[in-house]
Amino acid sequence: MASRTTTSGGDYNLSDPVNSFVDVVRRMVLQPATFFAGLPRQGSVLGPLVFALICIEISAVLVGLLTFIDVPGGVTWLFGARGNQGFLAFVGGLVLAPIAGTVGVFLTALVTHLLVILVVGSGHSGFGATFRIISYSSVTSLLGWIPFIGWIFSLYRLYLATVGIREMHGTTTGRALLVVLLPAILILVLVLVLVGASAIVYFRAA
């Protein structure tokens, strides 16, 4: 009798999609540091991308279902869609999710990798490593759709990204955390500058 193919370790396995998906989710939840440390740094990113898109599509399906039961978080609650409009919104979400997901993963990985180069320096492991970090961190999409508490899983996603950057790029936790938080810091600084500039203009005009 042929032995069952093992899926433990390494990238998401396209030849054993169901078992590999469950295995990756389990390791991302229970042993994220070990999981990231065991990933290849380069090579095809198709497996990681497909894993991310599966997570995103599952999330889109569940959010779409909220449309029909009219729970906060669904399209019905946000836009007042009913009947055919709700169904079309549901189908449209399913079609657009993988397209938007692909663009989102690549853009996020690109921006994150630029920050890795800036913060980590020349000792980084390459774009392939960063792409894997962003792709596999999408596992939080499986629960991030839940109304009111989805933000908790967004925070966990930041944690996963921090662990991934530390393990795959061989850097410190502090530097990895800086890479993850730097966009938010820059946005906060920009907002403060704009608010300050607006206040100065207002008081000068008063």
PDB file of C-alpha atoms in Angstrom:
ATOM      1  CA  MET A   1       0.000   0.000   0.000  1.00  0.00           C
ATOM      2  CA  ALA A   2       1.360   3.412  -0.966  1.00  0.00           C
ATOM      3  CA  SER A   3       2.088   5.699   1.959  1.00  0.00           C
ATOM      4  CA  ARG A   4       0.082   8.874   2.335  1.00  0.00           C
ATOM      5  CA  THR A   5       1.936  11.997   1.188  1.00  0.00           C
ATOM      6  CA  THR A   6       3.020  14.096   4.107  1.00  0.00           C
ATOM      7  CA  THR A   7       2.304  17.798   3.983  1.00  0.00           C
ATOM      8  CA  SER A   8       4.108  18.822   7.150  1.00  0.00           C
ATOM      9  CA  GLY A   9       6.766  21.485   6.666  1.00  0.00           C
ATOM     10  CA  GLY A  10       7.578  23.866   3.834  1.00  0.00           C
ATOM     11  CA  ASP A  11       5.302  25.825   1.523  1.00  0.00           C
ATOM     12  CA  TYR A  12       1.640  25.177   0.827  1.00  0.00           C
ATOM     13  CA  ASN A  13       1.527  22.058  -1.358  1.00  0.00           C
ATOM     14  CA  LEU A  14      -0.588  22.499  -4.491  1.00  0.00           C
ATOM     15  CA  SER A  15      -0.549  18.743  -5.156  1.00  0.00           C
ATOM     16  CA  ASP A  16      -2.268  18.029  -1.822  1.00  0.00           C
ATOM     17  CA  PRO A  17      -4.403  21.156  -1.387  1.00  0.00           C
ATOM     18  CA  VAL A  18      -6.786  20.136   1.403  1.00  0.00           C
ATOM     19  CA  ASN A  19      -4.357  18.394   3.755  1.00  0.00           C
ATOM     20  CA  SER A  20      -1.680  20.993   3.114  1.00  0.00           C
ATOM     21  CA  PHE A  21      -4.087  23.861   3.785  1.00  0.00           C
ATOM     22  CA  VAL A  22      -5.148  22.382   7.122  1.00  0.00           C
ATOM     23  CA  ASP A  23      -1.508  21.719   8.021  1.00  0.00           C
ATOM     24  CA  VAL A  24      -0.381  25.263   7.205  1.00  0.00           C
ATOM     25  CA  VAL A  25      -3.275  26.792   9.160  1.00  0.00           C
ATOM     26  CA  ARG A  26      -2.486  24.569  12.143  1.00  0.00           C
ATOM     27  CA  ARG A  27       1.204  25.480  12.134  1.00  0.00           C
ATOM     28  CA  MET A  28       0.512  29.183  11.641  1.00  0.00           C
ATOM     29  CA  VAL A  29      -1.746  29.147  14.696  1.00  0.00           C
ATOM     30  CA  LEU A  30       0.281  26.862  16.967  1.00  0.00           C
ATOM     31  CA  GLN A  31       3.907  27.265  15.840  1.00  0.00           C
ATOM     32  CA  PRO A  32       4.306  30.364  13.641  1.00  0.00           C
ATOM     33  CA  ALA A  33       7.994  30.854  14.469  1.00  0.00           C
ATOM     34  CA  THR A  34       8.856  27.248  13.610  1.00  0.00           C
ATOM     35  CA  PHE A  35       6.713  27.419  10.483  1.00  0.00           C
ATOM     36  CA  PHE A  36       8.402  30.543   9.111  1.00  0.00           C
ATOM     37  CA  ALA A  37      11.881  29.302  10.037  1.00  0.00           C
ATOM     38  CA  GLY A  38      11.307  26.159   7.966  1.00  0.00           C
ATOM     39  CA  LEU A  39      10.148  27.922   4.795  1.00  0.00           C
ATOM     40  CA  PRO A  40      12.334  28.341   1.709  1.00  0.00           C
ATOM     41  CA  ARG A  41      13.506  31.917   1.242  1.00  0.00           C
ATOM     42  CA  GLN A  42      13.283  31.895  -2.549  1.00  0.00           C
ATOM     43  CA  GLY A  43      11.628  29.869  -5.309  1.00  0.00           C
ATOM     44  CA  SER A  44       8.107  29.869  -6.729  1.00  0.00           C
ATOM     45  CA  VAL A  45       5.600  31.978  -4.808  1.00  0.00           C
ATOM     46  CA  LEU A  46       2.581  30.330  -6.445  1.00  0.00           C
ATOM     47  CA  GLY A  47       1.895  28.062  -3.474  1.00  0.00           C
ATOM     48  CA  PRO A  48       1.957  30.882  -0.898  1.00  0.00           C
ATOM     49  CA  LEU A  49      -0.186  33.085  -3.160  1.00  0.00           C
ATOM     50  CA  VAL A  50      -2.797  30.361  -3.673  1.00  0.00           C
ATOM     51  CA  PHE A  51      -2.933  29.797   0.094  1.00  0.00           C
ATOM     52  CA  ALA A  52      -3.553  33.514   0.649  1.00  0.00           C
ATOM     53  CA  LEU A  53      -6.256  33.611  -2.031  1.00  0.00           C
ATOM     54  CA  ILE A  54      -8.050  30.613  -0.520  1.00  0.00           C
ATOM     55  CA  CYS A  55      -8.137  32.391   2.848  1.00  0.00           C
ATOM     56  CA  ILE A  56      -9.356  35.606   1.211  1.00  0.00           C
ATOM     57  CA  GLU A  57     -12.031  33.795  -0.818  1.00  0.00           C
ATOM     58  CA  ILE A  58     -13.324  31.932   2.246  1.00  0.00           C
ATOM     59  CA  SER A  59     -13.554  35.274   4.025  1.00  0.00           C
ATOM     60  CA  ALA A  60     -15.437  36.766   1.048  1.00  0.00           C
ATOM     61  CA  VAL A  61     -17.937  33.882   1.101  1.00  0.00           C
ATOM     62  CA  LEU A  62     -18.595  34.297   4.822  1.00  0.00           C
ATOM     63  CA  VAL A  63     -18.925  38.080   4.575  1.00  0.00           C
ATOM     64  CA  GLY A  64     -21.290  37.558   1.643  1.00  0.00           C
ATOM     65  CA  LEU A  65     -23.437  35.201   3.692  1.00  0.00           C
ATOM     66  CA  LEU A  66     -23.791  37.941   6.282  1.00  0.00           C
ATOM     67  CA  THR A  67     -25.506  39.919   3.535  1.00  0.00           C
ATOM     68  CA  PHE A  68     -28.417  37.515   3.501  1.00  0.00           C
ATOM     69  CA  ILE A  69     -28.853  37.222   7.261  1.00  0.00           C
ATOM     70  CA  ASP A  70     -28.478  40.985   7.686  1.00  0.00           C
ATOM     71  CA  VAL A  71     -25.803  40.865  10.386  1.00  0.00           C
ATOM     72  CA  PRO A  72     -23.582  43.952  10.894  1.00  0.00           C
ATOM     73  CA  GLY A  73     -20.567  43.526   8.654  1.00  0.00           C
ATOM     74  CA  GLY A  74     -22.499  42.334   5.608  1.00  0.00           C
ATOM     75  CA  VAL A  75     -23.175  44.329   2.459  1.00  0.00           C
ATOM     76  CA  THR A  76     -26.866  44.626   3.376  1.00  0.00           C
ATOM     77  CA  TRP A  77     -26.037  46.331   6.651  1.00  0.00           C
ATOM     78  CA  LEU A  78     -23.584  48.720   5.012  1.00  0.00           C
ATOM     79  CA  PHE A  79     -25.475  49.696   1.885  1.00  0.00           C
ATOM     80  CA  GLY A  80     -29.079  48.600   2.433  1.00  0.00           C
ATOM     81  CA  ALA A  81     -28.944  46.137  -0.463  1.00  0.00           C
ATOM     82  CA  ARG A  82     -31.913  43.778  -0.737  1.00  0.00           C
ATOM     83  CA  GLY A  83     -33.007  40.903  -2.945  1.00  0.00           C
ATOM     84  CA  ASN A  84     -31.220  40.811  -6.291  1.00  0.00           C
ATOM     85  CA  GLN A  85     -28.918  43.623  -5.257  1.00  0.00           C
ATOM     86  CA  GLY A  86     -27.726  41.581  -2.296  1.00  0.00           C
ATOM     87  CA  PHE A  87     -27.183  38.517  -4.478  1.00  0.00           C
ATOM     88  CA  LEU A  88     -25.263  40.515  -7.083  1.00  0.00           C
ATOM     89  CA  ALA A  89     -23.141  42.047  -4.343  1.00  0.00           C
ATOM     90  CA  PHE A  90     -22.423  38.552  -3.031  1.00  0.00           C
ATOM     91  CA  VAL A  91     -21.400  37.190  -6.444  1.00  0.00           C
ATOM     92  CA  GLY A  92     -19.425  40.328  -7.235  1.00  0.00           C
ATOM     93  CA  GLY A  93     -17.540  39.997  -3.976  1.00  0.00           C
ATOM     94  CA  LEU A  94     -16.609  36.399  -4.773  1.00  0.00           C
ATOM     95  CA  VAL A  95     -15.357  37.350  -8.243  1.00  0.00           C
ATOM     96  CA  LEU A  96     -13.427  40.419  -7.153  1.00  0.00           C
ATOM     97  CA  ALA A  97     -11.917  38.925  -3.989  1.00  0.00           C
ATOM     98  CA  PRO A  98      -9.140  36.895  -5.679  1.00  0.00           C
ATOM     99  CA  ILE A  99      -8.305  39.759  -8.045  1.00  0.00           C
ATOM    100  CA  ALA A 100      -8.133  42.340  -5.284  1.00  0.00           C
ATOM    101  CA  GLY A 101      -6.386  39.782  -3.079  1.00  0.00           C
ATOM    102  CA  THR A 102      -3.635  39.147  -5.623  1.00  0.00           C
ATOM    103  CA  VAL A 103      -3.002  42.857  -6.114  1.00  0.00           C
ATOM    104  CA  GLY A 104      -3.144  43.445  -2.367  1.00  0.00           C
ATOM    105  CA  VAL A 105      -0.692  40.672  -1.514  1.00  0.00           C
ATOM    106  CA  PHE A 106       1.848  41.811  -4.116  1.00  0.00           C
ATOM    107  CA  LEU A 107       1.603  45.500  -3.178  1.00  0.00           C
ATOM    108  CA  THR A 108       1.796  44.776   0.550  1.00  0.00           C
ATOM    109  CA  ALA A 109       4.768  42.481   0.009  1.00  0.00           C
ATOM    110  CA  LEU A 110       6.500  45.115  -2.131  1.00  0.00           C
ATOM    111  CA  VAL A 111       6.044  47.912   0.414  1.00  0.00           C
ATOM    112  CA  THR A 112       6.996  45.612   3.280  1.00  0.00           C
ATOM    113  CA  HIS A 113      10.124  44.455   1.481  1.00  0.00           C
ATOM    114  CA  LEU A 114      11.226  48.028   0.833  1.00  0.00           C
ATOM    115  CA  LEU A 115      10.934  48.604   4.581  1.00  0.00           C
ATOM    116  CA  VAL A 116      12.839  45.371   5.238  1.00  0.00           C
ATOM    117  CA  ILE A 117      15.668  46.646   3.043  1.00  0.00           C
ATOM    118  CA  LEU A 118      15.595  49.970   4.896  1.00  0.00           C
ATOM    119  CA  VAL A 119      15.458  48.549   8.435  1.00  0.00           C
ATOM    120  CA  VAL A 120      17.146  45.138   8.187  1.00  0.00           C
ATOM    121  CA  GLY A 121      19.765  46.112   5.629  1.00  0.00           C
ATOM    122  CA  SER A 122      21.674  43.968   3.162  1.00  0.00           C
ATOM    123  CA  GLY A 123      21.363  40.843   5.305  1.00  0.00           C
ATOM    124  CA  HIS A 124      17.739  40.276   4.286  1.00  0.00           C
ATOM    125  CA  SER A 125      16.650  37.039   2.595  1.00  0.00           C
ATOM    126  CA  GLY A 126      15.049  38.537  -0.514  1.00  0.00           C
ATOM    127  CA  PHE A 127      11.594  39.383  -1.828  1.00  0.00           C
ATOM    128  CA  GLY A 128      10.510  35.749  -1.926  1.00  0.00           C
ATOM    129  CA  ALA A 129      10.793  35.550   1.852  1.00  0.00           C
ATOM    130  CA  THR A 130       8.762  38.721   2.361  1.00  0.00           C
ATOM    131  CA  PHE A 131       6.107  37.532  -0.084  1.00  0.00           C
ATOM    132  CA  ARG A 132       5.718  34.311   1.880  1.00  0.00           C
ATOM    133  CA  ILE A 133       5.354  36.241   5.134  1.00  0.00           C
ATOM    134  CA  ILE A 134       2.543  38.389   3.738  1.00  0.00           C
ATOM    135  CA  SER A 135       0.828  35.459   2.015  1.00  0.00           C
ATOM    136  CA  TYR A 136       0.763  33.142   4.998  1.00  0.00           C
ATOM    137  CA  SER A 137      -0.215  35.938   7.390  1.00  0.00           C
ATOM    138  CA  SER A 138      -3.452  36.080   5.378  1.00  0.00           C
ATOM    139  CA  VAL A 139      -4.563  33.096   7.472  1.00  0.00           C
ATOM    140  CA  THR A 140      -6.170  35.653   9.807  1.00  0.00           C
ATOM    141  CA  SER A 141      -8.701  36.403   7.037  1.00  0.00           C
ATOM    142  CA  LEU A 142     -10.416  33.150   7.988  1.00  0.00           C
ATOM    143  CA  LEU A 143     -11.712  34.825  11.164  1.00  0.00           C
ATOM    144  CA  GLY A 144     -11.138  38.508  10.460  1.00  0.00           C
ATOM    145  CA  TRP A 145     -14.620  38.825   8.908  1.00  0.00           C
ATOM    146  CA  ILE A 146     -16.396  38.295  12.260  1.00  0.00           C
ATOM    147  CA  PRO A 147     -18.296  41.482  13.175  1.00  0.00           C
ATOM    148  CA  PHE A 148     -17.067  43.500  16.151  1.00  0.00           C
ATOM    149  CA  ILE A 149     -14.097  41.234  17.000  1.00  0.00           C
ATOM    150  CA  GLY A 150     -12.425  40.992  13.596  1.00  0.00           C
ATOM    151  CA  TRP A 151      -9.921  43.668  14.645  1.00  0.00           C
ATOM    152  CA  ILE A 152      -8.417  41.204  17.131  1.00  0.00           C
ATOM    153  CA  PHE A 153      -7.326  38.985  14.257  1.00  0.00           C
ATOM    154  CA  SER A 154      -5.927  42.018  12.438  1.00  0.00           C
ATOM    155  CA  LEU A 155      -3.667  42.551  15.443  1.00  0.00           C
ATOM    156  CA  TYR A 156      -2.705  38.881  15.347  1.00  0.00           C
ATOM    157  CA  ARG A 157      -1.795  39.350  11.694  1.00  0.00           C
ATOM    158  CA  LEU A 158       0.689  42.046  12.719  1.00  0.00           C
ATOM    159  CA  TYR A 159       2.138  39.598  15.226  1.00  0.00           C
ATOM    160  CA  LEU A 160       2.495  36.908  12.547  1.00  0.00           C
ATOM    161  CA  ALA A 161       4.188  39.362  10.194  1.00  0.00           C
ATOM    162  CA  THR A 162       6.601  40.390  12.951  1.00  0.00           C
ATOM    163  CA  VAL A 163       7.497  36.777  13.707  1.00  0.00           C
ATOM    164  CA  GLY A 164       7.849  36.022  10.006  1.00  0.00           C
ATOM    165  CA  ILE A 165      10.191  38.934   9.347  1.00  0.00           C
ATOM    166  CA  ARG A 166      12.300  38.028  12.368  1.00  0.00           C
ATOM    167  CA  GLU A 167      12.606  34.363  11.422  1.00  0.00           C
ATOM    168  CA  MET A 168      12.900  34.599   7.641  1.00  0.00           C
ATOM    169  CA  HIS A 169      15.127  37.663   7.438  1.00  0.00           C
ATOM    170  CA  GLY A 170      17.246  36.734  10.448  1.00  0.00           C
ATOM    171  CA  THR A 171      16.752  39.971  12.326  1.00  0.00           C
ATOM    172  CA  THR A 172      15.739  41.024  15.835  1.00  0.00           C
ATOM    173  CA  THR A 173      12.195  41.232  17.133  1.00  0.00           C
ATOM    174  CA  GLY A 174      12.602  44.993  17.534  1.00  0.00           C
ATOM    175  CA  ARG A 175      13.623  45.538  13.913  1.00  0.00           C
ATOM    176  CA  ALA A 176      10.889  43.212  12.670  1.00  0.00           C
ATOM    177  CA  LEU A 177       8.295  45.071  14.731  1.00  0.00           C
ATOM    178  CA  LEU A 178       9.571  48.382  13.368  1.00  0.00           C
ATOM    179  CA  VAL A 179       9.083  47.136   9.799  1.00  0.00           C
ATOM    180  CA  VAL A 180       5.492  46.158  10.618  1.00  0.00           C
ATOM    181  CA  LEU A 181       4.612  49.345  12.507  1.00  0.00           C
ATOM    182  CA  LEU A 182       6.511  51.856  10.370  1.00  0.00           C
ATOM    183  CA  PRO A 183       3.647  52.427   7.887  1.00  0.00           C
ATOM    184  CA  ALA A 184       1.261  53.190  10.768  1.00  0.00           C
ATOM    185  CA  ILE A 185       3.858  55.467  12.370  1.00  0.00           C
ATOM    186  CA  LEU A 186       4.389  57.345   9.108  1.00  0.00           C
ATOM    187  CA  ILE A 187       0.632  57.749   8.615  1.00  0.00           C
ATOM    188  CA  LEU A 188       0.260  59.025  12.190  1.00  0.00           C
ATOM    189  CA  VAL A 189       3.074  61.527  11.691  1.00  0.00           C
ATOM    190  CA  LEU A 190       1.516  62.679   8.404  1.00  0.00           C
ATOM    191  CA  VAL A 191      -1.881  63.134  10.073  1.00  0.00           C
ATOM    192  CA  LEU A 192      -0.318  65.115  12.928  1.00  0.00           C
ATOM    193  CA  VAL A 193       1.557  67.317  10.452  1.00  0.00           C
ATOM    194  CA  LEU A 194      -1.618  67.958   8.448  1.00  0.00           C
ATOM    195  CA  VAL A 195      -3.636  68.694  11.598  1.00  0.00           C
ATOM    196  CA  GLY A 196      -0.909  70.996  12.879  1.00  0.00           C
ATOM    197  CA  ALA A 197      -0.651  72.816   9.557  1.00  0.00           C
ATOM    198  CA  SER A 198      -4.436  73.201   9.404  1.00  0.00           C
ATOM    199  CA  ALA A 199      -4.489  74.577  12.953  1.00  0.00           C
ATOM    200  CA  ILE A 200      -1.772  77.127  12.131  1.00  0.00           C
ATOM    201  CA  VAL A 201      -3.643  78.284   9.024  1.00  0.00           C
ATOM    202  CA  TYR A 202      -6.915  78.500  10.984  1.00  0.00           C
ATOM    203  CA  PHE A 203      -5.516  80.572  13.851  1.00  0.00           C
ATOM    204  CA  ARG A 204      -3.639  82.880  11.499  1.00  0.00           C
ATOM    205  CA  ALA A 205      -6.835  83.491   9.548  1.00  0.00           C
ATOM    206  CA  ALA A 206      -8.887  84.055  12.714  1.00  0.00           C
TER     207      ALA A 206
END
